Amino acid sequence: MALGGGVVGDLAGFVAATYLRGIRFIQMPTTLLAHDSSIGGKVGINLARGKNLVGAFHPPMAVLYDVSALHSLPPREWQNGMAEVIKHTIIGNPSLFERLEANPLPLFPGADAVEQWLAEAIQVKINVVEQDEFEQETRMWLNLGHTVGHAVEQVSHYRLGHGEAVAIGMRVEAEIAAARGWLSVTDKRRIIAVLDQHGLPIRPPEFLFDEIVDALQVDKKHTNAGWTFVLPKSIGEVAIARDVVRQELADAWEVSLRERNV
């Protein structure tokens, strides 16, 4: 039984995947972030060179939720979890995105209020994983915000939370998508605004860009053609770009540093 947040779930899942070549386990997440990470069977541990570089696909036999446990989260941890919720709305639930725009939830609103929209966000991930359990194509959609986000986490020496880094990643990746003409300026601004409304950072820290590039070089999604990014095309639709080059990323990083765009 993995009772706790995402670190507990990842560690317990990795042990379950490897002990005796695999034993069954149950996830019982107690944080908003873990309500996302407990689904889908990805388990792993970090190395000094980057996140999730050792891991396995090992789905739990069950995931048990008690949303009343979320009342104990500090505001910053709640906001970290909202980054993943917002990510799911951009991938596949524009209706929930609109509701979060109209009624932002920067603080825990109570278990009754959370249950319905959290179930909707989780369902987006379930639908994607059911199509592509082992991440051959469509499951990559769930990496929205994570390519840049993992690099930002690493360069910050993990002083930034996972959700905060993913929010920065979504902002930078929205800038890349808009520059390519994949995403309208209106939808780009909506994405940035809803992140801001939920207390999440929308500007990268003043890191040296070369440090971000160095961190990205060990990303599992890096090839000679460039980086593989998931880019938003609209609210509710994303696409995979396998050829994002350094200059595109540098331009988007600079715009994100310079402009709030809200």
mmCIF file of C-alpha atoms in Angstrom:
data_model
loop_
_atom_site.group_PDB
_atom_site.id
_atom_site.type_symbol
_atom_site.label_atom_id
_atom_site.label_comp_id
_atom_site.label_asym_id
_atom_site.label_seq_id
_atom_site.Cartn_x
_atom_site.Cartn_y
_atom_site.Cartn_z
ATOM 1 C CA MET A 1 0.000 0.000 0.000
ATOM 2 C CA ALA A 2 1.407 3.369 -1.074
ATOM 3 C CA LEU A 3 -0.280 5.842 1.288
ATOM 4 C CA GLY A 4 1.019 9.364 0.730
ATOM 5 C CA GLY A 5 2.171 11.735 -1.973
ATOM 6 C CA GLY A 6 3.845 11.206 -5.304
ATOM 7 C CA VAL A 7 7.280 10.338 -3.904
ATOM 8 C CA VAL A 8 5.757 7.585 -1.762
ATOM 9 C CA GLY A 9 3.762 6.275 -4.721
ATOM 10 C CA ASP A 10 6.745 6.290 -7.071
ATOM 11 C CA LEU A 11 9.053 4.594 -4.585
ATOM 12 C CA ALA A 12 6.518 1.963 -3.488
ATOM 13 C CA GLY A 13 5.563 1.316 -7.110
ATOM 14 C CA PHE A 14 9.189 0.922 -8.162
ATOM 15 C CA VAL A 15 9.839 -1.520 -5.324
ATOM 16 C CA ALA A 16 6.674 -3.445 -6.243
ATOM 17 C CA ALA A 17 7.753 -3.579 -9.891
ATOM 18 C CA THR A 18 11.183 -4.997 -9.093
ATOM 19 C CA TYR A 19 10.784 -7.082 -5.922
ATOM 20 C CA LEU A 20 10.444 -10.772 -6.894
ATOM 21 C CA ARG A 21 10.127 -9.493 -10.496
ATOM 22 C CA GLY A 22 6.866 -7.789 -9.614
ATOM 23 C CA ILE A 23 4.276 -7.883 -6.843
ATOM 24 C CA ARG A 24 0.860 -6.267 -6.591
ATOM 25 C CA PHE A 25 0.337 -2.971 -4.803
ATOM 26 C CA ILE A 26 -2.359 -0.360 -4.148
ATOM 27 C CA GLN A 27 -2.078 3.411 -4.479
ATOM 28 C CA MET A 28 -3.842 5.653 -1.942
ATOM 29 C CA PRO A 29 -2.821 9.230 -2.786
ATOM 30 C CA THR A 30 -3.126 11.974 -0.189
ATOM 31 C CA THR A 31 -1.973 14.975 -2.272
ATOM 32 C CA LEU A 32 -3.495 16.592 -5.333
ATOM 33 C CA LEU A 33 -0.335 15.902 -7.358
ATOM 34 C CA ALA A 34 -0.469 12.222 -6.421
ATOM 35 C CA HIS A 35 -4.070 11.966 -7.586
ATOM 36 C CA ASP A 36 -2.504 12.341 -11.033
ATOM 37 C CA SER A 37 0.697 10.323 -10.619
ATOM 38 C CA SER A 38 -1.031 7.333 -8.996
ATOM 39 C CA ILE A 39 -2.824 6.518 -12.271
ATOM 40 C CA GLY A 40 -1.226 4.941 -15.293
ATOM 41 C CA GLY A 41 1.432 2.644 -13.914
ATOM 42 C CA LYS A 42 4.532 4.783 -14.415
ATOM 43 C CA VAL A 43 6.822 4.313 -11.420
ATOM 44 C CA GLY A 44 10.417 5.378 -11.068
ATOM 45 C CA ILE A 45 13.192 7.098 -9.198
ATOM 46 C CA ASN A 46 15.425 10.054 -9.971
ATOM 47 C CA LEU A 47 19.149 10.126 -10.586
ATOM 48 C CA ALA A 48 21.528 13.028 -10.083
ATOM 49 C CA ARG A 49 21.398 13.637 -13.863
ATOM 50 C CA GLY A 50 17.619 13.975 -14.072
ATOM 51 C CA LYS A 51 14.129 12.848 -13.128
ATOM 52 C CA ASN A 52 12.610 9.404 -13.670
ATOM 53 C CA LEU A 53 15.668 7.962 -15.402
ATOM 54 C CA VAL A 54 15.177 4.566 -13.716
ATOM 55 C CA GLY A 55 11.670 3.156 -13.725
ATOM 56 C CA ALA A 56 9.050 0.763 -15.006
ATOM 57 C CA PHE A 57 5.442 0.464 -16.116
ATOM 58 C CA HIS A 58 3.715 -1.308 -13.213
ATOM 59 C CA PRO A 59 0.025 -0.408 -12.738
ATOM 60 C CA PRO A 60 -1.460 -0.672 -9.253
ATOM 61 C CA MET A 61 -4.213 -3.210 -8.703
ATOM 62 C CA ALA A 62 -6.365 -0.357 -7.350
ATOM 63 C CA VAL A 63 -6.280 3.366 -6.658
ATOM 64 C CA LEU A 64 -8.273 4.532 -3.639
ATOM 65 C CA TYR A 65 -9.181 8.199 -3.232
ATOM 66 C CA ASP A 66 -10.274 10.088 -0.136
ATOM 67 C CA VAL A 67 -10.488 13.712 -1.228
ATOM 68 C CA SER A 68 -11.098 14.886 2.346
ATOM 69 C CA ALA A 69 -7.368 14.260 2.929
ATOM 70 C CA LEU A 70 -6.635 17.212 0.649
ATOM 71 C CA HIS A 71 -7.773 19.689 3.310
ATOM 72 C CA SER A 72 -4.423 19.210 5.073
ATOM 73 C CA LEU A 73 -2.370 20.474 2.117
ATOM 74 C CA PRO A 74 -0.548 23.811 2.490
ATOM 75 C CA PRO A 75 -1.657 26.336 -0.161
ATOM 76 C CA ARG A 76 1.551 25.911 -2.157
ATOM 77 C CA GLU A 77 1.044 22.127 -2.417
ATOM 78 C CA TRP A 78 -2.566 22.602 -3.487
ATOM 79 C CA GLN A 79 -1.427 24.997 -6.207
ATOM 80 C CA ASN A 80 1.250 22.524 -7.324
ATOM 81 C CA GLY A 81 -1.454 19.925 -7.848
ATOM 82 C CA MET A 82 -3.666 22.353 -9.754
ATOM 83 C CA ALA A 83 -0.960 22.556 -12.439
ATOM 84 C CA GLU A 84 -1.622 18.923 -13.370
ATOM 85 C CA VAL A 85 -5.390 19.468 -13.271
ATOM 86 C CA ILE A 86 -5.038 22.426 -15.650
ATOM 87 C CA LYS A 87 -2.752 20.325 -17.860
ATOM 88 C CA HIS A 88 -5.479 17.704 -18.219
ATOM 89 C CA THR A 89 -8.062 20.311 -19.178
ATOM 90 C CA ILE A 90 -5.775 21.616 -21.943
ATOM 91 C CA ILE A 91 -5.271 18.073 -23.220
ATOM 92 C CA GLY A 92 -8.886 17.008 -23.284
ATOM 93 C CA ASN A 93 -11.522 18.846 -21.237
ATOM 94 C CA PRO A 94 -12.203 22.390 -22.486
ATOM 95 C CA SER A 95 -15.418 22.560 -20.444
ATOM 96 C CA LEU A 96 -13.528 22.092 -17.182
ATOM 97 C CA PHE A 97 -10.920 24.621 -18.335
ATOM 98 C CA GLU A 98 -13.702 27.188 -18.803
ATOM 99 C CA ARG A 99 -15.078 26.482 -15.330
ATOM 100 C CA LEU A 100 -11.636 26.956 -13.784
ATOM 101 C CA GLU A 101 -11.299 30.227 -15.717
ATOM 102 C CA ALA A 102 -14.624 31.464 -14.379
ATOM 103 C CA ASN A 103 -14.155 30.156 -10.825
ATOM 104 C CA PRO A 104 -10.450 29.747 -9.988
ATOM 105 C CA LEU A 105 -9.499 27.458 -7.114
ATOM 106 C CA PRO A 106 -6.163 28.727 -5.736
ATOM 107 C CA LEU A 107 -7.098 27.259 -2.328
ATOM 108 C CA PHE A 108 -8.814 23.996 -1.317
ATOM 109 C CA PRO A 109 -12.575 24.651 -1.630
ATOM 110 C CA GLY A 110 -13.773 21.608 0.348
ATOM 111 C CA ALA A 111 -14.146 17.927 -0.487
ATOM 112 C CA ASP A 112 -17.653 18.196 -1.939
ATOM 113 C CA ALA A 113 -16.624 20.926 -4.370
ATOM 114 C CA VAL A 114 -13.504 19.035 -5.450
ATOM 115 C CA GLU A 115 -14.923 15.599 -6.119
ATOM 116 C CA GLN A 116 -16.681 16.198 -9.450
ATOM 117 C CA TRP A 117 -14.047 18.236 -11.261
ATOM 118 C CA LEU A 118 -11.197 16.107 -9.928
ATOM 119 C CA ALA A 119 -12.941 13.023 -11.326
ATOM 120 C CA GLU A 120 -13.223 14.792 -14.689
ATOM 121 C CA ALA A 121 -9.527 15.665 -14.738
ATOM 122 C CA ILE A 122 -8.539 12.124 -13.777
ATOM 123 C CA GLN A 123 -10.779 10.735 -16.524
ATOM 124 C CA VAL A 124 -8.751 12.613 -19.150
ATOM 125 C CA LYS A 125 -5.648 10.721 -18.047
ATOM 126 C CA ILE A 126 -7.491 7.398 -17.874
ATOM 127 C CA ASN A 127 -8.775 7.859 -21.434
ATOM 128 C CA VAL A 128 -5.279 8.602 -22.740
ATOM 129 C CA VAL A 129 -3.613 5.715 -20.885
ATOM 130 C CA GLU A 130 -6.258 3.244 -22.080
ATOM 131 C CA GLN A 131 -5.369 4.155 -25.675
ATOM 132 C CA ASP A 132 -1.603 3.818 -25.207
ATOM 133 C CA GLU A 133 -0.491 2.196 -21.954
ATOM 134 C CA PHE A 134 3.226 2.038 -22.800
ATOM 135 C CA GLU A 135 3.635 5.531 -24.286
ATOM 136 C CA GLN A 136 4.191 4.723 -27.949
ATOM 137 C CA GLU A 137 2.306 7.801 -29.164
ATOM 138 C CA THR A 138 -0.800 9.369 -27.602
ATOM 139 C CA ARG A 139 0.279 8.853 -23.986
ATOM 140 C CA MET A 140 3.041 11.353 -24.730
ATOM 141 C CA TRP A 141 0.287 13.991 -24.591
ATOM 142 C CA LEU A 142 0.497 13.710 -20.800
ATOM 143 C CA ASN A 143 4.020 15.163 -21.005
ATOM 144 C CA LEU A 144 2.583 18.625 -21.718
ATOM 145 C CA GLY A 145 4.680 21.060 -19.675
ATOM 146 C CA HIS A 146 7.030 18.332 -18.483
ATOM 147 C CA THR A 147 9.879 18.546 -21.000
ATOM 148 C CA VAL A 148 10.739 22.085 -19.928
ATOM 149 C CA GLY A 149 9.342 21.476 -16.453
ATOM 150 C CA HIS A 150 11.733 18.681 -15.543
ATOM 151 C CA ALA A 151 14.692 20.785 -16.704
ATOM 152 C CA VAL A 152 13.487 23.742 -14.621
ATOM 153 C CA GLU A 153 13.094 21.516 -11.551
ATOM 154 C CA GLN A 154 16.596 20.155 -11.968
ATOM 155 C CA VAL A 155 18.268 23.522 -12.514
ATOM 156 C CA SER A 156 16.421 24.936 -9.482
ATOM 157 C CA HIS A 157 17.879 22.056 -7.421
ATOM 158 C CA TYR A 158 14.250 21.134 -6.699
ATOM 159 C CA ARG A 159 13.521 24.342 -4.816
ATOM 160 C CA LEU A 160 10.625 24.738 -7.242
ATOM 161 C CA GLY A 161 7.778 22.292 -6.776
ATOM 162 C CA HIS A 162 6.833 19.882 -9.539
ATOM 163 C CA GLY A 163 3.611 21.703 -10.356
ATOM 164 C CA GLU A 164 5.333 25.084 -10.356
ATOM 165 C CA ALA A 165 7.918 23.786 -12.821
ATOM 166 C CA VAL A 166 5.226 22.188 -15.004
ATOM 167 C CA ALA A 167 3.322 25.497 -15.050
ATOM 168 C CA ILE A 168 6.453 27.273 -16.307
ATOM 169 C CA GLY A 169 6.865 24.467 -18.830
ATOM 170 C CA MET A 170 3.300 24.877 -20.092
ATOM 171 C CA ARG A 171 3.814 28.610 -20.470
ATOM 172 C CA VAL A 172 7.069 28.189 -22.438
ATOM 173 C CA GLU A 173 5.585 25.418 -24.581
ATOM 174 C CA ALA A 174 2.521 27.577 -25.298
ATOM 175 C CA GLU A 175 4.901 30.278 -26.543
ATOM 176 C CA ILE A 176 6.567 27.752 -28.883
ATOM 177 C CA ALA A 177 3.168 26.610 -30.164
ATOM 178 C CA ALA A 178 2.022 30.185 -30.765
ATOM 179 C CA ALA A 179 5.255 31.056 -32.592
ATOM 180 C CA ARG A 180 4.714 28.044 -34.868
ATOM 181 C CA GLY A 181 1.162 29.136 -35.600
ATOM 182 C CA TRP A 182 -0.250 26.045 -33.929
ATOM 183 C CA LEU A 183 -1.951 27.935 -31.087
ATOM 184 C CA SER A 184 -3.919 31.162 -31.304
ATOM 185 C CA VAL A 185 -2.694 34.150 -29.325
ATOM 186 C CA THR A 186 -6.072 34.206 -27.569
ATOM 187 C CA ASP A 187 -5.761 30.626 -26.330
ATOM 188 C CA LYS A 188 -2.132 31.182 -25.360
ATOM 189 C CA ARG A 189 -3.182 34.096 -23.177
ATOM 190 C CA ARG A 190 -6.008 32.042 -21.664
ATOM 191 C CA ILE A 191 -3.564 29.292 -20.677
ATOM 192 C CA ILE A 192 -1.187 31.790 -19.079
ATOM 193 C CA ALA A 193 -4.042 33.561 -17.299
ATOM 194 C CA VAL A 194 -5.569 30.420 -15.772
ATOM 195 C CA LEU A 195 -2.163 29.351 -14.436
ATOM 196 C CA ASP A 196 -1.733 32.810 -12.902
ATOM 197 C CA GLN A 197 -5.240 32.698 -11.398
ATOM 198 C CA HIS A 198 -4.285 29.518 -9.541
ATOM 199 C CA GLY A 199 -1.192 31.008 -7.935
ATOM 200 C CA LEU A 200 1.258 29.293 -10.284
ATOM 201 C CA PRO A 201 4.381 30.936 -11.755
ATOM 202 C CA ILE A 202 4.125 32.089 -15.367
ATOM 203 C CA ARG A 203 7.660 33.423 -15.704
ATOM 204 C CA PRO A 204 10.778 31.254 -15.556
ATOM 205 C CA PRO A 205 13.348 32.047 -12.883
ATOM 206 C CA GLU A 206 16.431 33.915 -14.055
ATOM 207 C CA PHE A 207 18.409 30.777 -14.813
ATOM 208 C CA LEU A 208 21.104 30.730 -17.461
ATOM 209 C CA PHE A 209 19.451 29.348 -20.577
ATOM 210 C CA ASP A 210 22.485 27.120 -21.190
ATOM 211 C CA GLU A 211 21.761 25.357 -17.898
ATOM 212 C CA ILE A 212 18.266 24.513 -19.132
ATOM 213 C CA VAL A 213 19.686 23.184 -22.404
ATOM 214 C CA ASP A 214 22.223 21.059 -20.527
ATOM 215 C CA ALA A 215 19.427 19.535 -18.451
ATOM 216 C CA LEU A 216 17.376 18.858 -21.578
ATOM 217 C CA GLN A 217 20.244 16.980 -23.238
ATOM 218 C CA VAL A 218 19.674 13.993 -20.957
ATOM 219 C CA ASP A 219 15.896 14.078 -21.415
ATOM 220 C CA LYS A 220 14.539 10.747 -22.642
ATOM 221 C CA LYS A 221 12.732 12.593 -25.438
ATOM 222 C CA HIS A 222 15.863 14.133 -27.001
ATOM 223 C CA THR A 223 17.053 12.944 -30.452
ATOM 224 C CA ASN A 224 19.373 14.272 -33.143
ATOM 225 C CA ALA A 225 16.374 15.932 -34.846
ATOM 226 C CA GLY A 226 15.615 17.990 -31.755
ATOM 227 C CA TRP A 227 13.488 17.685 -28.664
ATOM 228 C CA THR A 228 10.105 16.028 -28.597
ATOM 229 C CA PHE A 229 7.618 18.440 -27.063
ATOM 230 C CA VAL A 230 3.881 18.247 -26.558
ATOM 231 C CA LEU A 231 2.432 21.545 -27.731
ATOM 232 C CA PRO A 232 -1.110 22.884 -27.276
ATOM 233 C CA LYS A 233 -3.118 23.521 -30.456
ATOM 234 C CA SER A 234 -6.222 24.787 -28.654
ATOM 235 C CA ILE A 235 -7.923 24.387 -25.297
ATOM 236 C CA GLY A 236 -8.687 20.670 -25.437
ATOM 237 C CA GLU A 237 -6.213 19.602 -28.134
ATOM 238 C CA VAL A 238 -2.465 18.979 -28.139
ATOM 239 C CA ALA A 239 0.005 17.632 -30.695
ATOM 240 C CA ILE A 240 3.461 16.079 -30.631
ATOM 241 C CA ALA A 241 6.361 18.023 -32.167
ATOM 242 C CA ARG A 242 9.506 15.927 -32.610
ATOM 243 C CA ASP A 243 11.739 18.647 -34.010
ATOM 244 C CA VAL A 244 11.872 21.526 -31.515
ATOM 245 C CA VAL A 245 15.284 23.144 -31.890
ATOM 246 C CA ARG A 246 17.363 25.258 -29.539
ATOM 247 C CA GLN A 247 16.497 28.604 -31.161
ATOM 248 C CA GLU A 248 12.738 28.017 -30.857
ATOM 249 C CA LEU A 249 13.155 27.201 -27.196
ATOM 250 C CA ALA A 250 15.468 30.175 -26.630
ATOM 251 C CA ASP A 251 12.944 32.555 -28.218
ATOM 252 C CA ALA A 252 10.072 31.161 -26.134
ATOM 253 C CA TRP A 253 12.173 31.303 -22.966
ATOM 254 C CA GLU A 254 13.048 34.947 -23.615
ATOM 255 C CA VAL A 255 9.424 35.922 -24.280
ATOM 256 C CA SER A 256 8.345 34.124 -21.102
ATOM 257 C CA LEU A 257 10.957 36.014 -19.074
ATOM 258 C CA ARG A 258 10.030 39.372 -20.565
ATOM 259 C CA GLU A 259 6.243 39.336 -20.846
ATOM 260 C CA ARG A 260 3.425 38.365 -18.515
ATOM 261 C CA ASN A 261 0.936 38.178 -21.418
ATOM 262 C CA VAL A 262 -2.091 38.254 -19.148
#
